Structure formats: structure tokens, C-alpha cells
Amino acid sequence: MDEALLRSLTPGVLAVLVRRGADFAAAEDAVQEALLQAVRVWPADPPRDAKGWLVTAAWRRFLDATRAETARRHREVRLDEEPVPGPAPAVDDTLQLYFLCAHPSLTPASAVALTLRAVGGLTTRQIARAYLVPEATMAQRVSRAKRTVSGVRFDRPGDVGTVLRVLYLVFNEGYSGDVDLAAEAMRLTRQLAARIDHPEVSGLLALMLLHHARRAARTAPDGSLVPLAAQDRGRWDTGLIAEGVGILQAALARDRLGEYQAQAAVAALHADAPTAEETDWPQIVEWYDELARLTDSPVVRLNRAVAVGEADGPRAGLAALAGLDDSVPRHTAVAAYLHERDGDLAKAARLYAEAAHKAPDLAERDHLTRQAARLNTRGA
């Protein structure tokens, strides 16, 4: 069973049901049931037209559920014509669906959570990790969002800021998480940039291109993580870097700075450095100051502490880190790195081991464990 194919078809199938009049929560339930049926049926009897099969199966389940609800509440079924079996139109509705999910009846946070779960294909755990909240809290948020839009007519699209936030989080999960969604997020952001003249759309696209340009160098042949400073810069995609820098420069020239443009500026400074030692850390600190002003994000302040440590020395970095809550993800790993830079190898090794236990994925855990072992070996 090709799970990637099912994941790629889900947004389009969901969009068809919503466009035909299904409320979002019921449509999502129907699509999920159709996917489960596909997992059972397709290995023995694969369809000629996968999307058409899913649309038909999902619509039947929606009608069954609607009729059952109608019988209970004595209501008429608004739409009762089943789509004619056959090939479904080759239309990409995904971006439109992102806007529909950013419904005015939802808060931006709830709209993002709902879209990531229903359209982006992320699990509740992945969304919770992106938002730095417990999984149970995020599950409740998604459930509340579904209840809010239950029965709502999706005829008023949401704002571009909410859609950008969703695309940003989908890219981040695809870039560093278990599910590869980075290419899909980039494709949709390109579509959005072609439709909307907005500097933050351009900023987000530039950020994605600049990060994606380094992707091939992020892991060694054995799958282990390679830190930015140790990456083979010859493996970076210079074409994507040039495109990203060009888009960013045009956006910054409009003098309407936003968080995605500022993040892209940091990425561009890393991409512009021929070697790690030649990185313009003082300018990166200035961009993190702008980001902190724009977002007041603890993650931004954590990254700023690293930049300060590189620009002004590890003790300055540790002083910047001291003002942050140590519950911020990767706080312990940053502390370990700065203590190693400061020469306290025993404490750094201890912190690397502690950070490994907190790591969100196996690759990062293995990397931090190796750092602890390296320092312990040097100490011995």
C-alpha cells in the first residue's frame, strides 16, 4: 500500500466533499473512513483512478452518515446525488482548502491546528511538538475546532497570515520530522506567491528555498545528523540559494518587514558564508533581535543565544541563555554546546546526555549521545 499516494490525494478528496456541501468535520470523517477502506481493498484490487475511487467511497460514507443524522433529527438531506463513478477532475484544490480551513469562525491557532491535522497530514503529536504544548492539549484544541466548524458553510476564506503559518509549520515538520512534507509546502507556497503580491509570502518562499538548499548536506551516508558548521557546503544547492536570495531582496526592498523575511535573512547569511568561520554572526544577532521584537518567541531567543555565543564568545551566549526557561525545546543542547565552547567539558558532556533523553527524534538523540561520548572520551 502506497501511503504517500494516499496522503497526497487526501486534500483533493476532502476539497471535493467540502465543495459539494459537506461540512468540514463530517467530510474529514468520511475521507478517513474511505482511506481505511482503501488500505483494506487496494492491495488485492487496485483502482485505475485512485482519486476517483476515494471521492466515490468518501461521498457514500458522508451520505450514509448524513442520512443517519437526518433520521435522528428529522431533517432533509441537502445533497443526495452521488457523483458518477469515473475519473475525477485533475484539479489541485489543496491551497484553496488551506484558505477554507482558516475560517473566520476559528481563532488563528485553532485554524492552524485543524488544517495541519486534516489537510497537512500531521499527527496530533507532531502538531503539539510544533506548538510546544502537551499532546492532550493539542488534541482538545483540534476537537474544539472541529466542533466550531461543524455545520458551518465554508464560503468565507480565512486570511493569508493563517495560511502562511500552516505552510511554515508543514514545511518545518517535513524538513526535520518523520513525514516528508517539505516539497508539498514549497509547491503550495510557490502557488500562493504567484497569486498574491505580499512580501511575507515572498519571505516564506525564500526561507523555504534557502533551508531546502542545504538539505542534502544535513545527513551523513549513515543517516546521522551533520551540524551546520560541519556540513559540506559544496553539496548545497546554489540554484535554490540564488533564487531564495533574489526573492528575499525584492521582498525586503518593500520595507514591510515580517517574521518570515527576517528568518530568511538569517538563512541567507548562513548561505552566503563560504565557510562556517566566515559567517557574519554579529549581523545574524541583529536579525534575531528583529525577530524577537516581531514574535517574542522563546525559540527565537534560544537561537539568538547561540548567535551571541558565536559573535561575542560562549560566556555572552550563556548569559543570554540564562534569561530563558529551561523547558524550551533544545535549551539543554544549546547549554551543552556553549559550555563546551567555554571549556567546561565535564558539564557539557553531562548536558549533552541529558539533552539526548529529551530529543524529539532518533536522529537527534543519536547525535547528542555521540557528542556526550566524544567529550567523555576526551575527559578520560
XYZ file of C-alpha atoms in Angstrom:
380
model
C 0.000 0.000 0.000
C 1.429 3.371 -1.093
C 0.839 5.549 1.960
C 2.471 8.534 0.260
C -0.081 8.306 -2.570
C -2.973 8.236 -0.098
C -1.525 11.211 1.773
C -1.128 13.205 -1.452
C -4.697 12.502 -2.565
C -6.374 13.322 0.747
C -6.565 17.143 0.378
C -8.113 16.940 -3.091
C -10.720 14.398 -1.994
C -11.566 16.468 1.063
C -11.914 19.582 -1.106
C -14.382 17.825 -3.414
C -16.639 16.901 -0.477
C -16.482 20.416 1.010
C -17.238 21.970 -2.381
C -20.262 19.687 -2.752
C -21.698 20.975 0.505
C -20.329 18.701 3.225
C -19.388 20.432 6.453
C -15.708 20.076 7.212
C -15.862 17.765 10.228
C -18.210 15.297 8.510
C -16.176 15.433 5.300
C -12.946 14.668 7.164
C -14.545 11.690 8.932
C -15.834 10.364 5.609
C -12.438 10.719 3.938
C -10.701 8.943 6.823
C -13.126 6.018 6.511
C -12.533 5.885 2.764
C -8.772 5.770 3.366
C -9.183 2.874 5.770
C -11.245 1.034 3.173
C -8.551 1.711 0.565
C -5.908 0.182 2.837
C -8.035 -2.973 3.058
C -9.139 -3.201 -0.577
C -6.414 -1.782 -2.812
C -3.682 -4.398 -2.237
C -5.917 -7.057 -3.798
C -7.877 -4.846 -6.200
C -6.050 -1.577 -7.033
C -8.262 1.008 -8.787
C -7.480 2.554 -12.151
C -8.260 6.027 -10.852
C -7.246 6.322 -7.208
C -8.697 9.780 -6.581
C -11.998 8.967 -8.263
C -12.298 5.806 -6.149
C -11.645 7.740 -2.943
C -14.112 10.508 -3.870
C -16.851 7.972 -4.523
C -16.139 5.968 -1.364
C -15.913 9.075 0.822
C -19.091 10.593 -0.624
C -21.014 7.386 0.047
C -19.876 7.429 3.658
C -20.787 11.082 4.002
C -24.280 10.388 2.640
C -24.702 7.401 4.952
C -23.714 9.493 7.964
C -25.877 12.417 6.864
C -28.922 10.203 6.330
C -28.470 8.661 9.762
C -28.260 12.126 11.304
C -31.258 13.236 9.250
C -33.335 10.339 10.537
C -32.419 11.279 14.071
C -33.118 14.985 13.681
C -35.828 14.732 11.014
C -34.012 16.870 8.531
C -33.782 16.719 4.770
C -30.506 15.722 3.200
C -29.274 18.810 1.393
C -27.367 16.967 -1.302
C -28.272 13.403 -2.165
C -26.823 12.788 -5.607
C -23.840 10.502 -5.610
C -21.074 11.561 -8.025
C -20.896 9.470 -11.161
C -18.105 6.862 -10.838
C -15.143 7.540 -13.061
C -12.017 9.659 -13.277
C -12.065 12.699 -11.008
C -11.050 16.086 -12.447
C -7.320 16.691 -12.249
C -7.686 19.870 -10.177
C -5.400 20.795 -7.279
C -7.685 22.146 -4.563
C -5.170 21.956 -1.753
C -4.324 25.648 -1.463
C -7.995 26.595 -1.640
C -8.677 24.116 1.130
C -5.981 25.730 3.287
C -7.821 29.049 2.962
C -11.195 27.473 3.695
C -9.826 25.873 6.857
C -8.593 29.287 8.009
C -12.278 30.104 8.603
C -13.214 33.403 10.284
C -15.170 31.490 12.946
C -11.900 29.972 14.219
C -9.053 31.624 16.077
C -5.797 31.572 14.062
C -4.302 28.967 16.438
C -7.321 26.668 16.060
C -7.408 27.128 12.286
C -3.736 26.198 12.006
C -4.179 23.124 14.201
C -7.231 21.952 12.243
C -5.542 22.417 8.873
C -2.350 20.670 9.928
C -4.351 17.714 11.187
C -6.969 17.407 8.449
C -5.160 18.652 5.345
C -1.453 18.702 6.167
C -1.406 15.074 7.244
C 0.395 15.681 10.544
C -0.394 13.696 13.673
C -1.633 15.380 16.838
C 1.747 14.645 18.428
C 3.633 16.381 15.610
C 1.381 19.447 15.831
C 1.766 19.584 19.618
C 5.541 19.466 19.239
C 5.448 22.358 16.763
C 3.359 24.415 19.199
C 5.400 23.427 22.287
C 2.299 22.131 24.122
C 1.321 18.690 25.520
C -0.288 16.275 23.068
C -3.502 16.133 25.139
C -3.814 19.926 24.965
C -3.468 19.888 21.190
C -5.981 17.038 20.850
C -8.524 19.163 22.723
C -7.762 22.166 20.519
C -8.322 20.161 17.333
C -11.556 18.702 18.716
C -12.849 22.154 19.653
C -12.003 23.444 16.174
C -13.949 20.598 14.576
C -16.954 21.311 16.797
C -16.780 25.003 15.951
C -16.902 24.450 12.201
C -19.387 21.582 12.348
C -22.301 22.645 10.165
C -20.567 25.845 9.052
C -20.772 26.708 5.375
C -17.222 27.090 4.061
C -17.844 30.076 1.808
C -15.655 32.674 3.556
C -11.935 32.007 3.191
C -9.583 32.945 6.005
C -6.683 35.378 5.964
C -3.330 34.856 4.336
C -1.440 35.120 7.649
C -3.070 31.967 8.993
C -2.371 30.089 5.760
C 1.277 31.177 5.878
C 1.558 29.877 9.430
C 0.202 26.495 8.344
C 2.569 26.268 5.379
C 5.505 27.240 7.605
C 4.736 24.525 10.149
C 4.112 21.890 7.462
C 7.495 22.725 5.915
C 9.243 22.542 9.276
C 7.760 19.126 10.014
C 8.645 17.913 6.531
C 12.170 19.299 6.789
C 13.039 17.821 10.156
C 10.298 15.380 11.122
C 9.081 11.896 10.352
C 6.897 12.776 7.353
C 8.411 14.391 4.254
C 6.074 17.300 3.584
C 8.677 19.931 2.706
C 8.285 19.638 -1.072
C 4.496 19.908 -0.805
C 4.737 23.017 1.390
C 7.157 24.610 -1.087
C 4.877 23.787 -4.016
C 1.866 25.388 -2.332
C 3.868 28.445 -1.266
C 5.012 28.913 -4.871
C 1.351 28.785 -5.930
C 0.442 31.335 -3.282
C 3.292 33.658 -4.306
C 2.061 33.515 -7.910
C -1.440 34.564 -6.808
C -0.770 37.081 -4.039
C 1.615 40.035 -4.098
C 2.594 40.011 -0.421
C 6.135 40.480 0.997
C 5.629 37.866 3.724
C 4.546 35.266 1.148
C 7.789 36.016 -0.676
C 9.674 35.890 2.617
C 8.305 32.460 3.446
C 9.109 31.122 -0.020
C 12.667 32.486 0.242
C 13.057 30.891 3.682
C 11.927 27.507 2.380
C 14.240 27.665 -0.632
C 17.260 28.623 1.469
C 16.675 25.871 4.012
C 15.881 23.266 1.362
C 19.117 24.163 -0.470
C 21.090 22.724 2.466
C 19.050 19.575 2.869
C 21.379 17.165 1.059
C 24.222 18.087 3.411
C 22.249 17.730 6.636
C 22.791 13.990 6.991
C 25.770 11.682 6.549
C 25.569 8.495 4.436
C 24.745 6.518 7.598
C 21.782 8.802 8.315
C 23.393 10.677 11.206
C 22.879 14.425 11.548
C 25.585 16.803 10.343
C 25.605 20.170 12.182
C 25.557 23.310 10.039
C 29.182 24.187 10.815
C 30.380 20.747 9.683
C 28.295 20.483 6.508
C 29.939 20.104 3.101
C 28.922 23.409 1.535
C 29.759 22.032 -1.875
C 26.598 19.922 -1.553
C 24.383 22.957 -1.047
C 22.095 23.736 -3.995
C 23.423 27.056 -5.310
C 20.483 27.430 -7.692
C 17.957 27.351 -4.859
C 20.151 29.711 -2.798
C 20.332 32.250 -5.646
C 16.576 32.049 -6.175
C 15.849 32.420 -2.475
C 18.201 35.388 -2.050
C 16.707 37.128 -5.078
C 13.155 36.699 -3.796
C 14.190 37.879 -0.326
C 15.953 41.002 -1.598
C 12.871 42.017 -3.584
C 10.660 41.491 -0.510
C 12.957 43.440 1.853
C 13.090 46.336 -0.618
C 9.374 46.923 0.015
C 10.160 47.898 3.631
C 7.325 45.849 5.177
C 9.367 43.542 7.375
C 7.752 40.426 8.814
C 8.958 37.355 10.675
C 9.412 35.161 7.588
C 11.548 37.769 5.840
C 13.681 38.115 8.980
C 14.118 34.339 9.254
C 15.027 34.178 5.579
C 17.633 36.898 6.132
C 19.303 34.733 8.786
C 19.256 31.747 6.423
C 20.701 33.897 3.628
C 23.625 34.990 5.830
C 24.426 31.340 6.551
C 24.171 30.502 2.848
C 26.384 33.436 1.886
C 29.316 32.378 4.105
C 31.967 30.394 2.155
C 32.948 28.653 5.411
C 31.420 28.383 8.874
C 34.223 30.561 10.262
C 33.314 33.375 7.863
C 29.667 33.556 8.985
C 28.588 37.124 9.798
C 27.389 36.360 13.339
C 27.022 39.998 14.500
C 24.547 40.641 11.668
C 22.719 37.402 12.485
C 22.339 38.618 16.087
C 20.789 41.835 14.742
C 18.266 39.856 12.701
C 17.397 37.748 15.735
C 16.810 40.984 17.645
C 14.316 41.964 14.929
C 12.705 38.528 15.111
C 12.398 38.719 18.880
C 10.699 42.093 18.513
C 8.285 40.722 15.920
C 7.425 37.419 17.597
C 8.564 37.392 21.239
C 9.212 33.682 20.670
C 11.288 31.688 23.185
C 12.683 29.610 20.310
C 13.903 32.797 18.614
C 15.576 33.883 21.855
C 17.210 30.460 22.147
C 18.633 30.747 18.637
C 19.739 34.287 19.443
C 21.726 32.966 22.422
C 23.628 30.649 20.071
C 24.354 33.562 17.712
C 25.506 35.751 20.601
C 27.809 32.928 21.721
C 29.367 32.846 18.259
C 29.606 36.623 17.896
C 30.736 37.630 21.406
C 32.004 34.406 22.977
C 30.415 31.481 24.821
C 30.043 33.292 28.142
C 27.993 36.015 26.469
C 25.880 33.255 24.927
C 25.380 31.608 28.318
C 24.355 34.963 29.793
C 21.739 35.348 27.040
C 20.590 31.779 27.686
C 20.207 32.398 31.430
C 17.112 34.505 30.879
C 15.226 31.687 29.158
C 13.036 28.980 30.677
C 14.975 25.702 30.528
C 11.798 23.910 29.390
C 12.164 25.448 25.908
C 12.956 22.602 23.461
C 16.697 22.175 22.805
C 17.604 24.541 25.652
C 19.767 21.826 27.246
C 21.518 21.047 23.956
C 22.354 24.721 23.438
C 23.670 24.966 27.006
C 25.853 21.907 26.371
C 27.300 23.446 23.205
C 28.065 26.771 24.880
C 29.681 25.098 27.911
C 31.834 23.028 25.557
C 32.888 26.215 23.772
C 33.731 27.690 27.179
C 35.977 24.732 28.031
C 33.809 23.030 30.681
C 33.854 19.616 29.028
C 32.530 17.632 32.001
C 29.440 19.795 32.336
C 28.956 19.870 28.572
C 29.081 16.060 28.390
C 26.547 15.798 31.192
C 24.220 18.272 29.455
C 24.585 16.541 26.069
C 23.489 13.256 27.682
C 20.548 14.994 29.348
C 19.570 16.654 26.065
C 19.678 13.272 24.316
C 16.958 11.971 26.644
C 14.771 14.956 25.700
C 15.403 14.772 21.938
C 12.233 14.674 19.794
C 13.518 12.105 17.286
C 16.010 9.264 16.991
C 18.475 11.068 14.697
C 18.847 13.997 17.085
C 19.071 11.662 20.079
C 21.886 9.705 18.450
C 23.735 12.908 17.541
C 23.591 14.261 21.100
C 24.593 10.897 22.548
C 27.669 10.872 20.287
C 28.565 14.387 21.436
C 28.418 13.267 25.085
C 30.521 10.182 24.328
C 33.081 12.271 22.432
C 33.595 14.623 25.385
C 33.664 11.781 27.902
C 36.393 10.124 25.843
C 38.402 13.339 25.735
C 37.995 13.767 29.502
C 39.162 10.203 30.150
